[in-house]
PDB file of C-alpha atoms in Angstrom:
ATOM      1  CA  UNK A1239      45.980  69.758  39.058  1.00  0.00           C
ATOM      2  CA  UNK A1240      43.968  66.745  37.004  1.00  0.00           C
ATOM      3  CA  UNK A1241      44.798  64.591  40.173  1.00  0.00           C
ATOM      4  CA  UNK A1242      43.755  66.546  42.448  1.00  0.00           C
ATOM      5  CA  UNK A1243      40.130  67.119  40.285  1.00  0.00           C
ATOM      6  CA  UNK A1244      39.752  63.789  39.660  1.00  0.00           C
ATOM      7  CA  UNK A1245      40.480  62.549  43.715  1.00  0.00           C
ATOM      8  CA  UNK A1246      38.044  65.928  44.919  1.00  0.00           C
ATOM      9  CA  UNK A1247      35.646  64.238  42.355  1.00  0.00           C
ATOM     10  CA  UNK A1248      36.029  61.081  43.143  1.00  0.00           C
ATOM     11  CA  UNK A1249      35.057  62.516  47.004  1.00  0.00           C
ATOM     12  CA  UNK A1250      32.119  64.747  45.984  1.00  0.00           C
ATOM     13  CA  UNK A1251      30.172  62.333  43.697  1.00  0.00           C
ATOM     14  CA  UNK A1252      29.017  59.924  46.527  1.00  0.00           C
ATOM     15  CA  UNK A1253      28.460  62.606  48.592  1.00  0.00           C
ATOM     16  CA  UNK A1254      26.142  64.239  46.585  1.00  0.00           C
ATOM     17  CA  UNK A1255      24.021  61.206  45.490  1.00  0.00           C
ATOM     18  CA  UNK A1256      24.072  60.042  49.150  1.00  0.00           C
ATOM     19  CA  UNK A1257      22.239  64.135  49.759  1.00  0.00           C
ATOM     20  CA  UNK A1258      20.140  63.595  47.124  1.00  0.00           C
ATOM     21  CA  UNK A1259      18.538  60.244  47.951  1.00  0.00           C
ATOM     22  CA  UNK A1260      19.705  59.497  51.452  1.00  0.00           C
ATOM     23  CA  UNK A1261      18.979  62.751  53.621  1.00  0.00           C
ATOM     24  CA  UNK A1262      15.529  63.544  54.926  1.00  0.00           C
ATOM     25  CA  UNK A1263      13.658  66.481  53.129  1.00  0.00           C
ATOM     26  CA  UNK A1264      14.908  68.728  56.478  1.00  0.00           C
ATOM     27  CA  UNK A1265      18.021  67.909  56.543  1.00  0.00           C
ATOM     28  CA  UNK A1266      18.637  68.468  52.805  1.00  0.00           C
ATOM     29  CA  UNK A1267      17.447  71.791  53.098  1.00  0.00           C
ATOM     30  CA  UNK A1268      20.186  72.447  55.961  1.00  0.00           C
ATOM     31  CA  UNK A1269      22.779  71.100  53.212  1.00  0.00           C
ATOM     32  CA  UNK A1270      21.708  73.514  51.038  1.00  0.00           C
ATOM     33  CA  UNK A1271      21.722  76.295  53.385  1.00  0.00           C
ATOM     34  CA  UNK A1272      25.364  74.939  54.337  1.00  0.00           C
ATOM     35  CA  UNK A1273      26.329  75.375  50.549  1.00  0.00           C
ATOM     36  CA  UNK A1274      24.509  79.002  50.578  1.00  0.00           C
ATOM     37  CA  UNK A1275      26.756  80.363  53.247  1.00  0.00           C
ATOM     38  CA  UNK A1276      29.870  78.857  51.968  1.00  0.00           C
ATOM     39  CA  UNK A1277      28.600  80.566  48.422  1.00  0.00           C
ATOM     40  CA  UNK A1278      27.823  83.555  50.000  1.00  0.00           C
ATOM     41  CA  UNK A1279      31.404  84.142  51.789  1.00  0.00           C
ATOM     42  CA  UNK A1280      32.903  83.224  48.203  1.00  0.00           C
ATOM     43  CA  UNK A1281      30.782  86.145  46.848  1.00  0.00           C
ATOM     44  CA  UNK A1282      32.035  88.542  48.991  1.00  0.00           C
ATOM     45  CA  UNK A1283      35.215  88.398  47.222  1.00  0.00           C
ATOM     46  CA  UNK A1284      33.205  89.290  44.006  1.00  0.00           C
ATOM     47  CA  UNK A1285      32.297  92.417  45.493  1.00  0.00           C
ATOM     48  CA  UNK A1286      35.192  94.235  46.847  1.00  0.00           C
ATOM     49  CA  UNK A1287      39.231  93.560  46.879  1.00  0.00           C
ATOM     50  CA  UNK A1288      38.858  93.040  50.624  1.00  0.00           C
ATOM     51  CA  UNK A1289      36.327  90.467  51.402  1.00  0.00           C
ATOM     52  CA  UNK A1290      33.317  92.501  53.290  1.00  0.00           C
ATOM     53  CA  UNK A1291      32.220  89.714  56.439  1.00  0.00           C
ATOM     54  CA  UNK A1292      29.062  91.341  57.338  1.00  0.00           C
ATOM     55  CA  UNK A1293      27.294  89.965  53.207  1.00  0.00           C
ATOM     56  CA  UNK A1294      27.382  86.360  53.941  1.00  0.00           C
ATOM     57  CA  UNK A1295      25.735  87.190  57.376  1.00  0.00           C
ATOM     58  CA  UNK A1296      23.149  89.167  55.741  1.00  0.00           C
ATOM     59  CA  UNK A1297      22.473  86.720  53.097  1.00  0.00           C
ATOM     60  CA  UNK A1298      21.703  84.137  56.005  1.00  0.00           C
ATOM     61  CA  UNK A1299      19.724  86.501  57.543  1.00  0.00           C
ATOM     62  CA  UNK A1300      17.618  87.164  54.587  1.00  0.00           C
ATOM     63  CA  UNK A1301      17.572  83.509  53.438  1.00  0.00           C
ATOM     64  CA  UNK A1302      16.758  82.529  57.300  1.00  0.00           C
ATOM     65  CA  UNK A1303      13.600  85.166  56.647  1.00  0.00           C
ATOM     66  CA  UNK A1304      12.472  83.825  53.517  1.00  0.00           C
ATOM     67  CA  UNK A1305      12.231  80.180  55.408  1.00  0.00           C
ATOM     68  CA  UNK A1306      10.455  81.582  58.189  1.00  0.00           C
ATOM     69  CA  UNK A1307       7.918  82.650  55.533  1.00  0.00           C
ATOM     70  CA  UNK A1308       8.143  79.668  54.035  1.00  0.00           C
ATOM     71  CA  UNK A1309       8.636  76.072  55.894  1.00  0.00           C
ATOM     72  CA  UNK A1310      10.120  73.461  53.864  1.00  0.00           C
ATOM     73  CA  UNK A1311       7.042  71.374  54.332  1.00  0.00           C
ATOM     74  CA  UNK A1312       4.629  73.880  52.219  1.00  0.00           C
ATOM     75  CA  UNK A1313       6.890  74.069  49.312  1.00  0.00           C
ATOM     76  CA  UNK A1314       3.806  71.913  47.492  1.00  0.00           C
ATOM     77  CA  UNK A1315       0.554  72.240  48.716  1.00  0.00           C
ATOM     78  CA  UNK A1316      -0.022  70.414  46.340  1.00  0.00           C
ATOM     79  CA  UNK A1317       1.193  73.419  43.635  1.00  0.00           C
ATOM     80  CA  UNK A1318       4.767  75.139  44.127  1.00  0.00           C
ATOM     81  CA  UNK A1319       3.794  77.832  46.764  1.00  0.00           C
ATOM     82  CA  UNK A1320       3.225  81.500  44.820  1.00  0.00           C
ATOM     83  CA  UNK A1321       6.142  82.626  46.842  1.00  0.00           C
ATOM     84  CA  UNK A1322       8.703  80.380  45.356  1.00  0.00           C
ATOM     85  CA  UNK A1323       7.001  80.835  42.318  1.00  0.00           C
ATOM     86  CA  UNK A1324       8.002  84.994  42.620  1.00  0.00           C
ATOM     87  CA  UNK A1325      11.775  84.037  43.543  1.00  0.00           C
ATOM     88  CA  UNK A1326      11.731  81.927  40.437  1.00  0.00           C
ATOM     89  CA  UNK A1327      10.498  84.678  38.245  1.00  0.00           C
ATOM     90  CA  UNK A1328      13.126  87.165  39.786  1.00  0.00           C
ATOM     91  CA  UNK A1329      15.709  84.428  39.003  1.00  0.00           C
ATOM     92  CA  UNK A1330      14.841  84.482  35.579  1.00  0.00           C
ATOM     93  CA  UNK A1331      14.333  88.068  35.171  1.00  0.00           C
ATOM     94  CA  UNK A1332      18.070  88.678  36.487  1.00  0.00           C
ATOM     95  CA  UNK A1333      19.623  85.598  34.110  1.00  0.00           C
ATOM     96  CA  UNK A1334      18.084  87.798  31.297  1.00  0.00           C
ATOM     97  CA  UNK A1335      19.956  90.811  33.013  1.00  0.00           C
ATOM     98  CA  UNK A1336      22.759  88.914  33.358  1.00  0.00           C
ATOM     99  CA  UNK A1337      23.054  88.048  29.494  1.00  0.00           C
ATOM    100  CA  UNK A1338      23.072  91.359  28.371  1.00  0.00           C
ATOM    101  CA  UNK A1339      25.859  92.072  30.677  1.00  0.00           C
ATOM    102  CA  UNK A1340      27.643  89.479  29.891  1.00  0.00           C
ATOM    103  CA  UNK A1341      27.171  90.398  25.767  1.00  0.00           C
ATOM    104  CA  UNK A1342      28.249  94.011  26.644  1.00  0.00           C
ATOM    105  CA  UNK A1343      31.211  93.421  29.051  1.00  0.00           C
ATOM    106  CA  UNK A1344      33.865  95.206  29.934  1.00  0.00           C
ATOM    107  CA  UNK A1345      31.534  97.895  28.310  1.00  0.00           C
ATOM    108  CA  UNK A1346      28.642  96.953  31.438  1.00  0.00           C
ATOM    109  CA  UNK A1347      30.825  96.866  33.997  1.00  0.00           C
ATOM    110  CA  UNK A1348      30.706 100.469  34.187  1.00  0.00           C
ATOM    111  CA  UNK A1349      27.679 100.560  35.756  1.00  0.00           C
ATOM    112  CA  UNK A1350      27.948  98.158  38.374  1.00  0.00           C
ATOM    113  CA  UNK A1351      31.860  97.904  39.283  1.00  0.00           C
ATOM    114  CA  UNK A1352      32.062 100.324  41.206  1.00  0.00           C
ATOM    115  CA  UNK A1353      28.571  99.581  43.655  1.00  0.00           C
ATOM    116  CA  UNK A1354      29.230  97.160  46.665  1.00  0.00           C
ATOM    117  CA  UNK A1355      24.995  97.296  46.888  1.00  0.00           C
ATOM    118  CA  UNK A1356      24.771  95.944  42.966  1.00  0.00           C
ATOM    119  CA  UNK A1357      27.110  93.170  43.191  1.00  0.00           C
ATOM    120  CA  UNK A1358      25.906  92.226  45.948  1.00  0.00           C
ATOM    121  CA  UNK A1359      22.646  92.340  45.119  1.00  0.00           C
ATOM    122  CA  UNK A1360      23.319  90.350  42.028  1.00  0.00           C
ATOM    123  CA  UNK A1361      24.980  87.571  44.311  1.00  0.00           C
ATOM    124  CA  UNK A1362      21.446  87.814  46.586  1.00  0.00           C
ATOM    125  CA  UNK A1363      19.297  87.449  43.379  1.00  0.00           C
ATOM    126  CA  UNK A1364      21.710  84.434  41.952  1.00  0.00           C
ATOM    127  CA  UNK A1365      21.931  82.915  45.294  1.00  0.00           C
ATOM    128  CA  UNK A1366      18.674  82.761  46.938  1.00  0.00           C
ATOM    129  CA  UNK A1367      16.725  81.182  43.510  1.00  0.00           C
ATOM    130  CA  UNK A1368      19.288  78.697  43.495  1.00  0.00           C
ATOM    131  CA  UNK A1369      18.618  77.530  47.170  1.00  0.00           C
ATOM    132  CA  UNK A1370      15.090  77.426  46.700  1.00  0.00           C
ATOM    133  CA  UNK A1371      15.188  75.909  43.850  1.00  0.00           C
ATOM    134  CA  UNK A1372      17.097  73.339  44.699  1.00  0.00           C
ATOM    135  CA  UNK A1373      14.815  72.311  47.711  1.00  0.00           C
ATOM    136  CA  UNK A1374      11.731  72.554  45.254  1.00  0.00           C
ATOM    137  CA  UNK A1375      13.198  70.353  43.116  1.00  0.00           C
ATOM    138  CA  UNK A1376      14.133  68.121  46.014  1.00  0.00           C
ATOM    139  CA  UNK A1377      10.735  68.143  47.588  1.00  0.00           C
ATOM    140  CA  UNK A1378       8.476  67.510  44.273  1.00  0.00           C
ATOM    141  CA  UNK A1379       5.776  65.302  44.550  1.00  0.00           C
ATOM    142  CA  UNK A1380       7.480  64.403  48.241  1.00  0.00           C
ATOM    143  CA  UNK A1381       4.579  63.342  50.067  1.00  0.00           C
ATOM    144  CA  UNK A1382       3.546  60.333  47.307  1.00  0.00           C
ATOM    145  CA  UNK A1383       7.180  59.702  45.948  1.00  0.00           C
ATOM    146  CA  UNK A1384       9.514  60.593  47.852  1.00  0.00           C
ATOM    147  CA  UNK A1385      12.276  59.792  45.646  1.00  0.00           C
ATOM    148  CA  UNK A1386      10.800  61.682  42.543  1.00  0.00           C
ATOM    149  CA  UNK A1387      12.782  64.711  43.147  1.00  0.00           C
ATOM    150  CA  UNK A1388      15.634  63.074  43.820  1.00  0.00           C
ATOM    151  CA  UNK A1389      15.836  61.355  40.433  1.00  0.00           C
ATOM    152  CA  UNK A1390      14.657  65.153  38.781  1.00  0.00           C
ATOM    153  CA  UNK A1391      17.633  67.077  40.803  1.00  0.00           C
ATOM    154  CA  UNK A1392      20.129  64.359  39.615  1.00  0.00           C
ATOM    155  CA  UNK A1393      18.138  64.567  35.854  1.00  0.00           C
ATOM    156  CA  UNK A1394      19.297  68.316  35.526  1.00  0.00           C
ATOM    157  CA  UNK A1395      22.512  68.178  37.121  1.00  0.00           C
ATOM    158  CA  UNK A1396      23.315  65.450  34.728  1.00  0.00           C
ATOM    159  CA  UNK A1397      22.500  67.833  31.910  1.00  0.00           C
ATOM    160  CA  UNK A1398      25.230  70.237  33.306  1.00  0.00           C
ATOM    161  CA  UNK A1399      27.670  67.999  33.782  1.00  0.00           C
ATOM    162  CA  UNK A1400      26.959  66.272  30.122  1.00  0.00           C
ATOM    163  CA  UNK A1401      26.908  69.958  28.940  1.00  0.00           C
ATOM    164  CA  UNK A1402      30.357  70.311  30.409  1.00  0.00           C
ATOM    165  CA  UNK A1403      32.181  67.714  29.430  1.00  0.00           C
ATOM    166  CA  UNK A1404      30.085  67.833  25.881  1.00  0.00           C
ATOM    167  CA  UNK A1405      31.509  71.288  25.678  1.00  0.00           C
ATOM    168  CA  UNK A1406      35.048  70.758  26.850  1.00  0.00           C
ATOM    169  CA  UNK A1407      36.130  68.017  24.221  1.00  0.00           C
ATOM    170  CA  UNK A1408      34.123  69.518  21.197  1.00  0.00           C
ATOM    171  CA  UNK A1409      35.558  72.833  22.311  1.00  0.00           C
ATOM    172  CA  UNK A1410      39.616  71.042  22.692  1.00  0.00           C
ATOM    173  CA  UNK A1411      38.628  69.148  19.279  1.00  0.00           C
ATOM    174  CA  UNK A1412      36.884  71.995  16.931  1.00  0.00           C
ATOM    175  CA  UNK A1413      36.784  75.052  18.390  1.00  0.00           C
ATOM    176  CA  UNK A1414      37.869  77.885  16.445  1.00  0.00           C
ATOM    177  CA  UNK A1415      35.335  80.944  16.771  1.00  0.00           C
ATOM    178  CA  UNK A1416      35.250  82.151  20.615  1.00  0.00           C
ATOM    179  CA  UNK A1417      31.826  82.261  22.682  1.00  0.00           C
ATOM    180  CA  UNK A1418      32.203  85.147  24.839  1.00  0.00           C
ATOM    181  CA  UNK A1419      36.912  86.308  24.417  1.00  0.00           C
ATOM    182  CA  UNK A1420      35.971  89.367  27.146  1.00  0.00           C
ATOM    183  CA  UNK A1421      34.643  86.987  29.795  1.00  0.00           C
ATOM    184  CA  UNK A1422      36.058  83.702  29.333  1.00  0.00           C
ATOM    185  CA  UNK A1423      38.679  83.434  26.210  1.00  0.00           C
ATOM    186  CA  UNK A1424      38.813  79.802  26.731  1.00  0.00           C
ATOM    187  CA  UNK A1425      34.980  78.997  25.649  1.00  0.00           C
ATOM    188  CA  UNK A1426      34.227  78.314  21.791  1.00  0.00           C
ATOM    189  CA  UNK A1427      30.682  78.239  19.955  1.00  0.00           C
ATOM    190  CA  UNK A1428      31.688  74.934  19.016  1.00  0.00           C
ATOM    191  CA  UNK A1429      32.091  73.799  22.267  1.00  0.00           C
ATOM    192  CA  UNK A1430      28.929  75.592  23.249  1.00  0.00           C
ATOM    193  CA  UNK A1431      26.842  73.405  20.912  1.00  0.00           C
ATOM    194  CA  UNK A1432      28.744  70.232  21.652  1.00  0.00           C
ATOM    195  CA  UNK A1433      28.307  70.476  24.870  1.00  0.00           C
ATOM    196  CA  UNK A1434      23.957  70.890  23.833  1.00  0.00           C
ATOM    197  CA  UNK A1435      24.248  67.759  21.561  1.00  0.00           C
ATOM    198  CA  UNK A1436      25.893  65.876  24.076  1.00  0.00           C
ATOM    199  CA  UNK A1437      23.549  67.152  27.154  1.00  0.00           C
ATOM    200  CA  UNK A1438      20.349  66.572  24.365  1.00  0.00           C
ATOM    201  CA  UNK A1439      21.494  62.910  24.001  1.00  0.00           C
ATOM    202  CA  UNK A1440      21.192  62.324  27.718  1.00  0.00           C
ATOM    203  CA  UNK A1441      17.298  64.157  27.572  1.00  0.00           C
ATOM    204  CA  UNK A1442      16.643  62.064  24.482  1.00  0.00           C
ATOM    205  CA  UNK A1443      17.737  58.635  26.525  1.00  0.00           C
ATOM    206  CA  UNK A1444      16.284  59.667  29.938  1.00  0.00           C
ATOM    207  CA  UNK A1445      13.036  60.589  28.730  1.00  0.00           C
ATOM    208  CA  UNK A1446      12.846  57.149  25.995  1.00  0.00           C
ATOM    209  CA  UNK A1447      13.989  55.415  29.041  1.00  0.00           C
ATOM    210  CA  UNK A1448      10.962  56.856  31.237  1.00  0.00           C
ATOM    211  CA  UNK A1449       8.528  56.257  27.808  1.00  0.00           C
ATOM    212  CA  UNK A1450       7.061  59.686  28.466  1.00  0.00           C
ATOM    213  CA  UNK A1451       4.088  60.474  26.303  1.00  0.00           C
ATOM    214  CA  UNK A1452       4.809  62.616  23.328  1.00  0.00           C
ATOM    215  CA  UNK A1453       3.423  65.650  24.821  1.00  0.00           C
ATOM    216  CA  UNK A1454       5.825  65.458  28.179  1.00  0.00           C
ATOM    217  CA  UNK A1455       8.358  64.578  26.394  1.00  0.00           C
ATOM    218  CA  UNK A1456       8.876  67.350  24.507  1.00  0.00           C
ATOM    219  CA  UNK A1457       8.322  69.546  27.447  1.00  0.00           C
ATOM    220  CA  UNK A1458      10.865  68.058  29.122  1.00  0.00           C
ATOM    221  CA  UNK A1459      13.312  68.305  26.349  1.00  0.00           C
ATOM    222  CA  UNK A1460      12.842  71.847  25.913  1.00  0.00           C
ATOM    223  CA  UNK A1461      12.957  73.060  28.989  1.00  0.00           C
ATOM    224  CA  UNK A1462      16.700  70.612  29.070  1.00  0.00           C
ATOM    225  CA  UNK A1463      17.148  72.744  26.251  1.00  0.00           C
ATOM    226  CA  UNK A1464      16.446  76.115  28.206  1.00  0.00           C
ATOM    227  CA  UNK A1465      18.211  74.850  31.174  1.00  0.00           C
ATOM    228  CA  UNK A1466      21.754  74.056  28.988  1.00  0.00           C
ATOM    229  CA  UNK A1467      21.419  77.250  27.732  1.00  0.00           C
ATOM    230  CA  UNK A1468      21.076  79.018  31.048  1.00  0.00           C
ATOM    231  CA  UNK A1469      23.848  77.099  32.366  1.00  0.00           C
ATOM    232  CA  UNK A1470      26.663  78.510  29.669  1.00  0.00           C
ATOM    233  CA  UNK A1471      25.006  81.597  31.106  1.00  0.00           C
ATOM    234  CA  UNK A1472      25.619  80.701  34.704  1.00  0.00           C
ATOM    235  CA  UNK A1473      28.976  79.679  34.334  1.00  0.00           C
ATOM    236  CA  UNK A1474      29.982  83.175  32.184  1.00  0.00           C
ATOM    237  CA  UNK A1475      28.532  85.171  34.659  1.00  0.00           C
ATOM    238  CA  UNK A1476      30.403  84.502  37.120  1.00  0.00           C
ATOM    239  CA  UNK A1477      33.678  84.112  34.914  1.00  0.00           C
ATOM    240  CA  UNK A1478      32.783  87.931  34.653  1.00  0.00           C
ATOM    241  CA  UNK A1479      32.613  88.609  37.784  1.00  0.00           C
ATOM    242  CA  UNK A1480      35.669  86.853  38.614  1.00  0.00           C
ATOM    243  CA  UNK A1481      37.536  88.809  35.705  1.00  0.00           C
ATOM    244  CA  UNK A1482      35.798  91.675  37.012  1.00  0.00           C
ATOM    245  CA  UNK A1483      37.218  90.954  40.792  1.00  0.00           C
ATOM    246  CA  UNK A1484      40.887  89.986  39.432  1.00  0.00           C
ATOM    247  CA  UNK A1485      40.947  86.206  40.538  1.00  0.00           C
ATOM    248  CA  UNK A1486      41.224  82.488  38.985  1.00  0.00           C
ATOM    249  CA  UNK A1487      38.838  80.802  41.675  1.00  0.00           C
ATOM    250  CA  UNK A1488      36.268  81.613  43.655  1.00  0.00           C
ATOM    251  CA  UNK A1489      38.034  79.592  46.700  1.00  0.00           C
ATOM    252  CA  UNK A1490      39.905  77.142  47.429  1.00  0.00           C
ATOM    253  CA  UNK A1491      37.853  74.957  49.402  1.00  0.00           C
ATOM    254  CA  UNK A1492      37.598  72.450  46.409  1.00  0.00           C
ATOM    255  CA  UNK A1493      41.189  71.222  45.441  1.00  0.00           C
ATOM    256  CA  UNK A1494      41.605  71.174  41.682  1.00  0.00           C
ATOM    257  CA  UNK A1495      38.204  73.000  41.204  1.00  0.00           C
ATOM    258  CA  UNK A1496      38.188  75.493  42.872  1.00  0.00           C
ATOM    259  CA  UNK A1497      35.669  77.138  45.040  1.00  0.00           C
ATOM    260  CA  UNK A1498      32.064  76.167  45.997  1.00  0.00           C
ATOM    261  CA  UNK A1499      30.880  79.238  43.572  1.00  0.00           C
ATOM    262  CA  UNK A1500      32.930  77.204  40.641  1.00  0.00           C
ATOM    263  CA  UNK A1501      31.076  74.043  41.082  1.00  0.00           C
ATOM    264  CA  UNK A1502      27.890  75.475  41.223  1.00  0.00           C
ATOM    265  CA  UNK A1503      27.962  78.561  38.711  1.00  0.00           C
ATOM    266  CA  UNK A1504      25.940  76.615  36.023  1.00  0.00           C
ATOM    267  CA  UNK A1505      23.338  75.186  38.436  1.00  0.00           C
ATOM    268  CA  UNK A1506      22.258  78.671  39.897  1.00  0.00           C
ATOM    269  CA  UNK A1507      21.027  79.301  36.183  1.00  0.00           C
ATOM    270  CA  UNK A1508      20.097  75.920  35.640  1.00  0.00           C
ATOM    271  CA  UNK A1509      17.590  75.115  38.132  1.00  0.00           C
ATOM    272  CA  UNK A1510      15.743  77.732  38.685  1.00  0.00           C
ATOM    273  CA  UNK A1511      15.223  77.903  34.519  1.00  0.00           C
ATOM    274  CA  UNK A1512      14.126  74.242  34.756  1.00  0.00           C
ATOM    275  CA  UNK A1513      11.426  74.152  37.118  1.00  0.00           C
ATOM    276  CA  UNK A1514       9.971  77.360  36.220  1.00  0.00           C
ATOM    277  CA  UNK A1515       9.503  76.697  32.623  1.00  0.00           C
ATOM    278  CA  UNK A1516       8.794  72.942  33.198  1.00  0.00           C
ATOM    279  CA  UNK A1517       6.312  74.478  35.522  1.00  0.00           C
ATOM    280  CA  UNK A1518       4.225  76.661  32.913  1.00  0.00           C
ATOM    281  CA  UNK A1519       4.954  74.457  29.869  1.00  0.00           C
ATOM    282  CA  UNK A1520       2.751  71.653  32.702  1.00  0.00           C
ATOM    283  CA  UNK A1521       0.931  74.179  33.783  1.00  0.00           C
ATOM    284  CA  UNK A1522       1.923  72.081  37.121  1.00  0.00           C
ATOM    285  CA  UNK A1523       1.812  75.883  38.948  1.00  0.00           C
TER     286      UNK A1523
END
C-alpha cells in the first residue's frame, strides 16, 4: 500500500503543478470540471448502497448552469463577481453545518441518513464551492499576472498537505486524546495541532519570503489559520459520510489513496474558507 501511494504520488505531483502553471485559464477550468464529475460519481456512493447514476449528471447539469451564468472570463471584473461571492458564503454556511454534525454524530445522522435529497444536497453544496473556488483562485489578478493565482492555489494546497503530514507524525508520535473516535478513531488533538504548527511554519516562511507588510501578513496568516482548520473539517466530513455509507474509500481510481473524493476532502473546506475570508479581511470584494 505505501508503494503504491508513494508511485500514484510520485504521478500526481507533476501533474498538478503542470495544471496549475501550464494550462490556459479555459482549459483549467475544464480540469476542474473533469475532477467535479469524477467527485460527483464518487458521491453517489455516499448517498445510497447502490450508486444512483442520474446525481453526477445532475450535478453537471447544475454546475454547466452556474457557468453559463457565469463565464470564466468575468470571475474578476476587477472584484470576485457577487455570484461567486454567494456560492462562497453558502460554502461556508454549510462547513459550519457540517461541524455540528460532525460534533454530534452518529447522534446527527438521524436526520439526514435516511434522505437521498440531503446527502445529496450536501455533496452539491461541498462540491460546487470547491469548483468555483478553485477557478477563482486560479484566475486572481489573471489579466496583470497571470501566474499570481497559480502561486496562491499551490500556497493553500501546501498548507493542506503540510497540515497532513504535520498531523500524521505528531499524531503517530504523541497522540493520546482522540479528535473526533465516532468519525475517524484514527485522528488525535495532538495530531490536529501538529499538523497547525507545522502548516503555520510554512505561512510564517512563505509570507517572510514574499516580505509582506505587517498588515497583509497577518491577514494572510489567519485566514492559513482558518483554512487548516476548515480542512480537519473537510477531511472528517467526509470520513462521516463514508462511515455513514459503510466503505474505506471513496474509489479506487487513485491506487494507494483512494478515490478522487479522498484527495480532495480537505481542499473543498479549504479553499473556499481561504478566499472568502482573505477576501473581507482585504476587503478585496
Amino acid at each position: 500500500m505505501l508503494k503504491q501511494r508513494i508511485i500514484t504520488a510520485l504521478l500526481l505531483v507533476p501533474l498538478v503543478l503542470g495544471a496549475l502553471f501550464f494550462l490556459p485559464l479555459k482549459f483549467f477550468a475544464l480540469l476542474a470540471a473533469l475532477v467535479f464529475l469524477l467527485a460527483s460519481r464518487e458521491w453517489s456512493g455516499f448517498v445510497s448502497a447502490q450508486p444512483q447514476q442520474w446525481l453526477p449528471l445532475v450535478f453537471c447539469l447544475l454546475l454547466g448552469a452556474s457557468l453559463f451564468l457565469l463565464p470564466v472570463e468575468q470571475l474578476w471584473t476587477p472584484h470576485l463577481n457577487p455570484l461567486v461571492m454567494g456560492v462562497l458564503w453558502t460554502a461556508c454556511s454549510w462547513w459550519l453545518l457540517g461541524l455540528l454534525l460532525v460534533l454530534r454524530y452518529p447522534q446527527s445522522a438521524k436526520l439526514w441518513k435516511e434522505s437521498i435529497w440531503l446527502k445529496s444536497l450536501f455533496g452539491l453544496v461541498t462540491l460546487v464551492p470547491f469548483f468555483w473556488s478553485l477557478v477563482a483562485i486560479r484566475g486572481y489578478n489573471f489579466y496583470h499576472d497571470p501566474m499570481m493565482g497559480s502561486w496562491i492555489l499551490l500556497f493553500v494546497m501546501g498548507l493542506v498537505w503540510a497540515a497532513d503530514s504535520g498531523a500524521y507524525f505528531f499524531g503517530k508520535a504523541f497522540g493520546k486524546h482522540k479528535l473526533a473516535p465516532a468519525v475517524s478513531p484514527g485522528k488525535t488533538i495532538e495530531g490536529m495541532f501538529g499538523g497547525l504548527f507545522t502548516a503555520s511554519l510554512l505561512a510564517v516562511a512563505v509570507t517572510w519570503f514574499m516580505d509582506f507588510v505587517p498588515a497583509k501578513m497577518a491577514i494572510v496568516l489567519f485566514c492559513s489559520l482558518l483554512a487548516v482548520l476548515a480542512s480537519v473539517l473537510g477531511d472528517l466530513t467526509e470520513s462521516m459520510f463514508k462511515r455513514e455509507a459503510g466503505i474505506k474509500d471513496s474509489g479506487t481510481l487513485l491506487p494507494g489513496h483512494g478515490g478522487i473524493l479522498d484527495r480532495i476532502d480537505s481542499l473543498t473546506a479549504a479553499l473556499p474558507v481561504f478566499l472568502l475570508s482573505y477576501l473581507l479581511l482585504s476587503q478585496e470584494f
